[in-house]
Amino acid sequence: MDMDMVDIASAKPGDEVFVIYRNPHVPTVANIRAAEIVTHPKDPNAIALFLNETFHVIEDDDAFFPTSESAQRAFEGHFFDFGEE
């Protein structure tokens, strides 16, 4: 796994992150998308992810990347690494 990930504990509103986003309508399709860390709309003491014009609760297993390139490396390593050297 690419270790060039954003530490969500230090993320703050206004930070831009990149995520690997699975299309909920076509589960075999995933894309890298830019998103923003924002103040949670219902809890001013929490943060949320704003992606595709929608607020998303941040889960413990979510991965955020500082650049689209680092997200692309993680995507390729996860989806296309079949143990080949």
Coordinates of C-alpha atoms in Angstrom, one line a residue:
M1 CA 0.0 0.0 0.0
D2 CA 1.2 3.5 -0.8
M3 CA 2.3 5.1 2.4
D4 CA 1.8 8.6 0.9
M5 CA -1.6 9.0 2.5
V6 CA -3.2 11.9 4.4
D7 CA -3.4 11.4 8.1
I8 CA -7.1 12.1 8.7
A9 CA -6.4 13.0 12.3
S10 CA -4.5 16.1 11.1
A11 CA -6.9 17.0 8.3
K12 CA -8.8 20.2 8.6
P13 CA -11.6 21.9 6.7
G14 CA -10.4 23.3 3.4
D15 CA -7.9 20.5 2.7
E16 CA -8.1 19.0 -0.7
V17 CA -7.6 15.2 -0.9
F18 CA -7.8 12.6 -3.6
V19 CA -9.8 9.4 -3.2
I20 CA -10.4 6.2 -5.1
Y21 CA -14.1 6.4 -5.7
R22 CA -16.2 3.4 -6.7
N23 CA -19.2 4.1 -8.8
P24 CA -22.1 2.9 -6.7
H25 CA -24.1 2.1 -9.9
V26 CA -21.3 0.2 -11.6
P27 CA -19.2 -1.6 -8.9
T28 CA -16.5 -2.6 -11.3
V29 CA -15.7 1.0 -12.1
A30 CA -13.4 3.1 -9.9
N31 CA -11.9 6.5 -10.5
I32 CA -9.7 8.9 -8.7
R33 CA -11.5 12.1 -7.6
A34 CA -10.6 15.3 -5.9
A35 CA -12.6 15.9 -2.7
E36 CA -12.5 18.5 0.1
I37 CA -12.4 18.0 3.8
V38 CA -15.2 20.1 5.3
T39 CA -16.9 20.8 8.6
H40 CA -19.6 18.1 9.1
P41 CA -23.0 19.8 8.3
K42 CA -24.7 18.3 11.4
D43 CA -21.7 18.3 13.8
P44 CA -19.5 21.5 13.9
N45 CA -16.9 19.6 15.9
A46 CA -16.4 16.9 13.2
I47 CA -15.2 16.8 9.7
A48 CA -16.7 15.2 6.6
L49 CA -15.7 14.6 3.0
F50 CA -17.4 16.6 0.2
L51 CA -17.3 14.6 -2.9
N52 CA -19.5 14.8 -6.0
E53 CA -21.6 17.5 -4.5
T54 CA -22.4 15.2 -1.5
F55 CA -21.3 15.1 2.1
H56 CA -19.8 11.7 3.2
V57 CA -19.1 10.5 6.7
I58 CA -15.4 9.7 7.1
E59 CA -14.9 6.0 8.0
D60 CA -11.9 4.5 9.7
D61 CA -10.9 2.5 6.6
D62 CA -11.1 5.4 4.1
A63 CA -7.9 6.3 2.4
F64 CA -7.1 9.9 1.4
F65 CA -4.1 10.9 -0.7
P66 CA -2.4 14.3 -1.0
T67 CA -2.0 14.1 -4.8
S68 CA -3.8 12.4 -7.7
E69 CA -0.4 10.8 -8.5
S70 CA -0.2 9.1 -5.1
A71 CA -3.8 7.9 -5.4
Q72 CA -3.0 6.6 -8.9
R73 CA 0.0 4.6 -7.5
A74 CA -2.2 3.1 -4.7
F75 CA -5.0 2.3 -7.2
E76 CA -2.5 0.5 -9.5
G77 CA -0.9 -1.3 -6.7
H78 CA -4.2 -2.5 -5.3
F79 CA -6.1 -3.3 -8.4
F80 CA -3.3 -4.4 -10.8
D81 CA -0.6 -5.9 -8.6
F82 CA -0.9 -9.6 -9.0
G83 CA 2.4 -10.5 -7.4
E84 CA 4.5 -9.8 -10.5
E85 CA 8.0 -8.4 -10.0

